[in-house]
Tab-separated table of C-alpha atoms in Angstrom:
chain	number	residue	atom	x	y	z
G	5	MET	CA	4.284	6.990	19.371
G	6	THR	CA	2.164	7.319	15.621
G	7	ARG	CA	4.230	7.074	12.235
G	8	PHE	CA	3.594	9.036	9.882
G	9	GLY	CA	4.020	8.542	6.417
G	10	TYR	CA	4.846	9.065	3.394
G	11	THR	CA	2.954	7.375	-0.144
G	12	LEU	CA	5.144	6.225	-3.577
G	13	MET	CA	1.758	6.474	-5.810
G	14	THR	CA	3.217	4.720	-8.836
G	15	GLU	CA	-0.285	4.749	-10.490
G	16	GLN	CA	0.073	9.174	-11.066
G	17	SER	CA	4.029	9.732	-11.042
G	18	GLY	CA	7.248	8.229	-13.350
G	19	PRO	CA	10.243	6.049	-11.867
G	20	LYS	CA	12.733	9.294	-11.399
G	21	GLU	CA	10.404	10.799	-10.259
G	22	LEU	CA	9.150	8.784	-7.469
G	23	VAL	CA	12.641	8.517	-6.884
G	24	GLY	CA	13.331	12.584	-6.023
G	25	TYR	CA	10.174	12.344	-3.445
G	26	ALA	CA	11.478	9.357	-0.959
G	27	VAL	CA	14.027	11.355	-0.646
G	28	ASP	CA	12.780	14.817	0.102
G	29	ALA	CA	10.113	13.161	1.704
G	30	GLU	CA	13.100	11.454	4.361
G	31	LYS	CA	13.970	15.149	4.153
G	32	ALA	CA	10.234	16.876	5.148
G	33	GLY	CA	10.582	13.545	8.513
G	34	PHE	CA	7.956	10.889	7.323
G	35	ASP	CA	9.105	8.074	9.558
G	36	PHE	CA	8.170	5.273	6.450
G	37	GLU	CA	7.491	5.434	2.556
G	38	VAL	CA	4.963	2.954	1.447
G	39	SER	CA	4.303	2.284	-2.390
G	40	SER	CA	1.883	0.715	-4.340
G	41	ASP	CA	2.401	-2.197	-7.237
G	42	HIS	CA	0.525	-1.864	-9.616
G	43	HIS	CA	0.097	-3.276	-13.561
G	44	SER	CA	-1.937	-0.083	-14.850
G	45	PRO	CA	-3.372	2.933	-13.293
G	46	TRP	CA	-6.854	2.922	-12.745
G	47	LEU	CA	-7.914	6.600	-14.650
G	48	VAL	CA	-5.942	6.988	-17.781
G	49	SER	CA	-5.348	10.740	-16.828
G	50	GLN	CA	-3.123	9.485	-14.051
G	51	GLY	CA	-0.760	7.640	-16.259
G	52	HIS	CA	1.919	5.838	-14.848
G	53	ALA	CA	2.542	2.500	-13.860
G	54	PRO	CA	6.011	2.626	-13.541
G	55	TYR	CA	7.851	-1.125	-12.160
G	56	ALA	CA	7.286	-0.881	-8.395
G	57	TRP	CA	10.469	-3.253	-6.966
G	58	SER	CA	13.101	-0.950	-9.728
G	59	VAL	CA	11.704	2.048	-7.671
G	60	LEU	CA	11.978	0.405	-3.911
G	61	GLY	CA	15.621	-0.937	-4.809
G	62	ALA	CA	16.478	2.349	-6.252
G	63	VAL	CA	14.840	4.428	-3.098
G	64	ALA	CA	16.761	2.001	-0.889
G	65	GLN	CA	19.405	3.522	-2.041
G	66	ALA	CA	19.430	6.692	-1.829
G	67	THR	CA	17.809	7.051	1.364
G	68	THR	CA	18.904	6.322	4.641
G	69	THR	CA	16.506	5.930	7.696
G	70	VAL	CA	12.446	5.287	6.535
G	71	GLY	CA	11.083	2.058	6.568
G	72	LEU	CA	10.091	0.826	2.961
G	73	MET	CA	7.534	-1.303	2.306
G	74	THR	CA	4.732	-2.362	-0.569
G	75	TYR	CA	1.126	-0.929	-0.128
G	76	VAL	CA	0.103	-3.785	-1.239
G	77	THR	CA	2.606	-6.681	-3.573
G	78	CYS	CA	0.325	-9.604	-4.837
G	79	PRO	CA	2.099	-13.018	-4.710
G	80	THR	CA	0.052	-15.108	-5.694
G	81	MET	CA	-1.050	-14.205	-10.183
G	82	ARG	CA	1.632	-11.801	-11.830
G	83	TYR	CA	4.568	-12.834	-9.158
G	84	HIS	CA	4.981	-16.038	-8.072
G	85	PRO	CA	5.241	-16.011	-3.715
G	86	ALA	CA	9.311	-17.913	-4.656
G	87	VAL	CA	9.765	-15.099	-6.832
G	88	VAL	CA	8.236	-12.574	-4.219
G	89	ALA	CA	10.535	-14.437	-1.880
G	90	GLN	CA	13.422	-13.559	-3.329
G	91	LYS	CA	12.649	-9.743	-4.172
G	92	ALA	CA	11.401	-8.746	-0.511
G	93	ALA	CA	14.972	-10.357	0.567
G	94	THR	CA	16.658	-8.046	-1.462
G	95	MET	CA	14.848	-5.295	-0.337
G	96	ALA	CA	15.384	-6.283	3.169
G	97	LEU	CA	19.156	-6.883	2.529
G	98	LEU	CA	19.607	-3.312	0.302
G	99	SER	CA	17.288	-1.539	2.531
G	100	ASP	CA	19.195	-2.773	5.867
G	101	GLY	CA	16.247	-4.323	7.442
G	102	ARG	CA	14.216	-0.989	6.325
G	103	PHE	CA	11.578	-2.915	3.821
G	104	THR	CA	7.836	-4.475	5.264
G	105	LEU	CA	6.915	-7.196	3.180
G	106	GLY	CA	3.097	-5.853	2.158
G	107	LEU	CA	0.700	-8.408	0.858
G	108	GLY	CA	-3.335	-8.117	-0.016
G	109	SER	CA	-4.728	-10.672	-2.394
G	110	GLY	CA	-4.545	-8.550	-5.506
G	111	GLU	CA	-6.647	-6.007	-7.496
G	112	ASN	CA	-7.731	-7.561	-11.316
G	113	LEU	CA	-6.762	-4.130	-12.909
G	114	ASN	CA	-2.911	-5.635	-12.183
G	115	GLU	CA	-3.413	-9.243	-12.425
G	116	HIS	CA	-5.601	-9.780	-15.220
G	117	VAL	CA	-2.500	-9.030	-17.230
G	118	ILE	CA	-1.600	-12.990	-18.105
G	119	GLY	CA	-4.391	-13.936	-19.211
G	120	GLU	CA	-5.015	-16.666	-16.287
G	121	GLY	CA	-9.009	-15.221	-15.972
G	122	TRP	CA	-9.356	-13.346	-12.162
G	123	PRO	CA	-10.573	-15.982	-9.922
G	124	ALA	CA	-13.691	-15.543	-7.029
G	125	VAL	CA	-12.667	-14.077	-3.936
G	126	ALA	CA	-12.803	-17.063	-2.003
G	127	VAL	CA	-9.964	-18.341	-4.144
G	128	ARG	CA	-7.922	-15.394	-3.843
G	129	GLN	CA	-7.741	-15.943	-0.552
G	130	ASP	CA	-6.961	-19.589	-0.144
G	131	MET	CA	-3.918	-18.911	-2.786
G	132	LEU	CA	-2.672	-15.470	-0.819
G	133	GLU	CA	-2.609	-17.713	2.363
G	134	GLU	CA	-0.822	-21.274	0.302
G	135	ALA	CA	1.877	-17.990	-0.530
G	136	VAL	CA	2.375	-16.230	2.655
G	137	THR	CA	3.757	-20.172	3.958
G	138	ILE	CA	6.109	-20.591	0.649
G	139	ILE	CA	7.302	-16.800	0.813
G	140	ARG	CA	7.648	-17.739	5.382
G	141	GLU	CA	9.498	-21.572	3.975
G	142	LEU	CA	11.866	-19.260	1.060
G	143	HIS	CA	12.626	-17.232	4.439
G	144	ALA	CA	13.698	-19.745	6.375
G	145	GLY	CA	16.466	-20.170	3.801
G	146	GLU	CA	15.578	-23.986	3.264
G	147	LEU	CA	15.841	-26.112	0.487
G	148	VAL	CA	12.145	-26.106	-0.084
G	149	THR	CA	9.659	-28.404	-2.536
G	150	TRP	CA	5.533	-27.614	-3.384
G	151	GLU	CA	3.194	-29.444	-4.915
G	152	GLY	CA	-0.226	-27.151	-3.248
G	153	GLN	CA	-3.373	-26.705	-4.443
G	154	HIS	CA	-2.704	-23.291	-6.182
G	155	PHE	CA	1.241	-23.314	-6.494
G	156	ARG	CA	4.464	-25.605	-7.255
G	157	VAL	CA	8.065	-25.190	-5.934
G	158	ASP	CA	10.497	-27.497	-7.398
G	159	SER	CA	14.104	-27.246	-5.565
G	160	ALA	CA	14.197	-23.500	-4.741
G	161	ARG	CA	15.941	-21.470	-1.944
G	162	VAL	CA	16.375	-18.114	-1.270
G	163	TRP	CA	20.390	-17.547	-1.802
G	164	ASP	CA	20.592	-13.943	0.366
G	165	LEU	CA	18.380	-13.610	3.005
G	166	PRO	CA	18.630	-11.013	6.220
G	167	ASP	CA	19.453	-12.554	9.023
G	168	ASP	CA	16.318	-11.230	11.103
G	169	GLY	CA	14.215	-12.455	7.487
G	170	VAL	CA	11.485	-10.729	6.343
G	171	PRO	CA	8.342	-9.056	8.056
G	172	ILE	CA	5.486	-9.430	6.523
G	173	ALA	CA	1.971	-7.165	7.218
G	174	LEU	CA	-1.176	-8.467	5.268
G	175	ALA	CA	-3.685	-6.465	3.832
G	176	VAL	CA	-7.165	-7.011	5.470
G	177	SER	CA	-10.748	-6.455	5.581
G	178	GLY	CA	-13.452	-7.815	7.474
G	179	GLU	CA	-13.445	-10.440	10.711
G	180	GLN	CA	-13.690	-13.846	8.343
G	181	SER	CA	-10.128	-11.947	6.585
G	182	VAL	CA	-9.119	-10.737	9.886
G	183	GLU	CA	-9.724	-14.588	11.408
G	184	ARG	CA	-7.576	-15.984	8.706
G	185	PHE	CA	-4.771	-14.017	8.092
G	186	ALA	CA	-3.800	-12.339	11.765
G	187	PRO	CA	-1.665	-15.890	12.095
G	188	LEU	CA	0.839	-15.522	9.680
G	189	GLY	CA	0.870	-11.790	9.031
G	190	ASP	CA	2.732	-9.681	11.257
G	191	HIS	CA	1.600	-6.434	10.600
G	192	LEU	CA	-2.204	-5.407	9.827
G	193	VAL	CA	-2.852	-2.923	6.411
G	194	ALA	CA	-6.098	-1.608	6.510
G	195	VAL	CA	-8.253	1.154	4.511
G	196	ASP	CA	-11.072	1.916	6.411
G	197	PRO	CA	-9.964	3.594	10.113
G	198	ASP	CA	-12.462	0.323	11.753
G	199	ALA	CA	-11.339	-0.416	15.233
G	200	ASP	CA	-13.101	-3.732	15.274
G	201	LEU	CA	-10.139	-5.308	12.967
G	202	VAL	CA	-7.647	-3.060	15.001
G	203	SER	CA	-9.335	-4.977	18.591
G	204	GLN	CA	-9.624	-8.198	16.671
G	205	TRP	CA	-6.252	-8.443	15.099
G	206	ASP	CA	-4.740	-8.026	18.638
G	207	ALA	CA	-6.325	-10.709	19.894
G	208	LEU	CA	-4.177	-12.819	17.910
G	209	HIS	CA	-1.691	-11.544	18.594
G	210	PRO	CA	-1.252	-11.095	22.397
G	211	GLY	CA	2.301	-10.407	22.892
G	212	GLY	CA	2.090	-6.806	21.215
G	213	GLY	CA	4.698	-5.605	18.628
G	214	SER	CA	2.061	-5.361	15.545
G	215	ARG	CA	1.764	-2.344	13.749
G	216	LYS	CA	-0.874	-1.195	11.779
G	217	ILE	CA	-0.708	0.331	9.068
G	218	GLY	CA	-4.048	2.792	7.113
G	219	GLN	CA	-2.890	4.981	4.372
G	220	ILE	CA	-5.143	8.631	3.508
G	221	PRO	CA	-6.042	10.423	0.822
G	222	ILE	CA	-5.163	14.032	0.827
G	223	SER	CA	-5.726	16.844	-1.888
G	224	TRP	CA	-3.370	19.818	-0.573
G	225	GLY	CA	-3.269	22.799	-2.460
G	226	PRO	CA	-3.340	26.521	-1.935
G	227	ASP	CA	-6.696	26.816	-3.811
G	228	GLU	CA	-9.516	24.499	-2.255
G	229	ASP	CA	-11.577	24.493	-6.265
G	230	GLU	CA	-8.758	23.274	-7.624
G	231	ALA	CA	-7.293	20.876	-4.687
G	232	VAL	CA	-11.140	19.650	-5.204
G	233	ALA	CA	-11.022	19.571	-9.196
G	234	ARG	CA	-7.071	17.043	-8.766
G	235	ALA	CA	-8.617	14.792	-6.659
G	236	HIS	CA	-11.635	14.089	-8.871
G	237	ASP	CA	-9.591	13.762	-11.929
G	238	GLN	CA	-6.939	11.557	-10.579
G	239	PHE	CA	-8.696	9.996	-7.559
G	240	ARG	CA	-12.978	9.588	-7.808
G	241	TRP	CA	-12.032	5.752	-8.618
G	242	PHE	CA	-11.557	5.849	-4.231
G	243	ALA	CA	-15.030	6.711	-4.382
G	244	GLY	CA	-16.516	2.475	-5.123
G	245	GLY	CA	-15.236	1.056	-2.107
G	246	TRP	CA	-12.762	-1.872	-1.955
G	247	LYS	CA	-15.547	-4.836	-3.300
G	248	VAL	CA	-16.403	-2.632	-6.360
G	249	ASN	CA	-12.105	-1.472	-6.331
G	250	ALA	CA	-10.762	-4.980	-6.312
G	251	ASP	CA	-12.469	-6.496	-9.430
G	252	LEU	CA	-13.221	-4.092	-12.423
G	253	PRO	CA	-10.287	-4.695	-14.811
G	254	THR	CA	-9.813	-1.859	-16.964
G	255	THR	CA	-8.908	2.335	-16.825
G	256	ALA	CA	-12.421	1.993	-18.718
G	257	GLY	CA	-14.400	0.160	-16.502
G	258	PHE	CA	-13.156	2.912	-13.751
G	259	SER	CA	-13.430	5.488	-15.238
G	260	GLY	CA	-17.314	4.480	-16.699
G	261	ALA	CA	-18.085	2.714	-12.774
G	262	THR	CA	-17.097	6.645	-11.245
G	263	GLN	CA	-18.758	8.737	-13.948
G	264	PHE	CA	-21.791	9.927	-11.934
G	265	VAL	CA	-19.315	10.931	-8.662
G	266	ARG	CA	-19.424	15.074	-8.061
G	267	PRO	CA	-15.890	16.759	-7.478
G	268	GLU	CA	-18.514	17.571	-4.170
G	269	ASP	CA	-19.372	13.615	-3.258
G	270	VAL	CA	-15.221	13.095	-3.463
G	271	ALA	CA	-14.570	15.653	-1.173
G	272	GLU	CA	-16.804	14.694	1.296
G	273	SER	CA	-14.158	11.206	1.906
G	274	ILE	CA	-10.714	13.452	0.795
G	275	PRO	CA	-9.536	16.378	2.419
G	276	CYS	CA	-8.724	19.008	0.136
G	277	GLY	CA	-7.400	22.297	0.567
G	278	PRO	CA	-4.699	24.422	2.726
G	279	ASP	CA	-6.284	23.628	5.716
G	280	LEU	CA	-3.469	21.596	7.626
G	281	ASP	CA	-5.810	21.118	10.462
G	282	ALA	CA	-8.815	19.291	8.438
G	283	ILE	CA	-6.056	17.199	6.946
G	284	VAL	CA	-5.056	16.611	11.068
G	285	GLU	CA	-8.757	16.001	11.551
G	286	SER	CA	-9.245	13.224	9.046
G	287	VAL	CA	-6.128	11.148	9.797
G	288	SER	CA	-7.354	11.529	13.432
G	289	ALA	CA	-9.499	8.951	12.492
G	290	TYR	CA	-7.041	6.431	11.724
G	291	TRP	CA	-5.174	6.637	15.595
G	292	GLU	CA	-8.190	6.987	17.785
G	293	ALA	CA	-8.680	2.665	15.949
G	294	GLY	CA	-5.692	1.865	16.712
G	295	PHE	CA	-3.573	2.628	13.508
G	296	THR	CA	-0.055	2.915	14.648
G	297	ASP	CA	0.782	3.715	11.053
G	298	ILE	CA	-1.175	6.499	8.811
G	299	ALA	CA	0.532	7.241	5.358
G	300	LEU	CA	-1.311	9.616	3.465
G	301	VAL	CA	-1.770	9.976	0.276
G	302	GLN	CA	-1.398	13.297	-1.619
G	303	VAL	CA	-2.474	13.094	-4.875
G	304	GLY	CA	-1.912	13.965	-8.096
G	305	ASP	CA	1.430	14.318	-9.162
G	306	GLU	CA	1.042	17.994	-10.200
G	307	LEU	CA	1.805	19.502	-6.911
G	308	GLN	CA	3.670	16.771	-5.391
G	309	GLN	CA	7.208	18.864	-4.966
G	310	ARG	CA	4.924	22.029	-3.477
G	311	PHE	CA	3.464	19.931	-0.555
G	312	LEU	CA	7.135	18.338	0.230
G	313	ASP	CA	8.573	21.533	0.073
G	314	GLU	CA	6.344	23.343	1.831
G	315	ALA	CA	3.223	21.884	3.413
G	316	ALA	CA	4.617	18.301	4.237
G	317	ALA	CA	7.021	19.673	8.025
G	318	PRO	CA	4.138	21.805	9.149
G	319	LEU	CA	1.615	18.658	8.432
G	320	LEU	CA	3.978	16.686	10.316
G	321	GLU	CA	4.395	18.515	13.550
G	322	LYS	CA	0.626	18.776	13.453
G	323	LEU	CA	-0.170	15.013	13.398
G	324	ARG	CA	2.368	14.539	15.790
G	325	ALA	CA	1.116	16.895	17.837
G	326	ALA	CA	-2.225	15.961	17.738
G	327	SER	CA	-1.690	11.952	18.097
G	328	PRO	CA	-0.856	9.392	20.793
G	329	SER	CA	2.340	9.571	21.983
């Protein structure tokens, strides 16, 4: 059965609002909730960037059934992998095993803030592989000392660990990254409905049970023109694609890179307006590609509560009726 999730978009809402949305998303019937983990929004008009892990800790106590996940955390620069291992284990305990640690190689926008520069993509992937290995060792509960190419760990142990460990989902974007990271991860994360990625991942996980977790933005609202305008204002950065978005360092950079993106361009890639069937049609590309889990992003804070109160439940009903069971 396809599972549908709600995105806690830390770039467009404050921390207290996000916790409230998380509670209402659970009430509306979402199966899981994912949180972005940023130090900065993409655009100034978004206006927020609370600390995702504090928000998730509060959400773990305010909810009871929904799965929780980072989508995704970079465990290589802002956060040392030993620190990520500790806080992921704590989240798993606070949520009674509902937490999945989503990891990726990061974005310049967030990681440059520590003043260490931004490595080339090949180096970032080397760092991610090493970081995941360290996190796995620490989650085994042993005392870890590590001297690697990119990280050092000196006599570290995670003292509070869940009995069943912490599942790890890894963000991939192509054949080479799947080959490299599928053996290290339990679940796949991808933001494009690419059936080849799914089949390649499954070939390296022959036992099954691996989730394939995608994400899609929507701009629901009663007025289509307003929904398009909101998507253009808040989400036009989305048009750049991952290879561009990963390397831009500031909100000014994203503003400049997207200055020629038109509202109609955004509307072609993001379903906008009140038509729930149109949203279902857009989301269907993910389950047709083999994704098991699909997280929705309702664009903008302005209509977030109204979306949860009015549209979320009927949309979930339509999605479940249309998707594989």
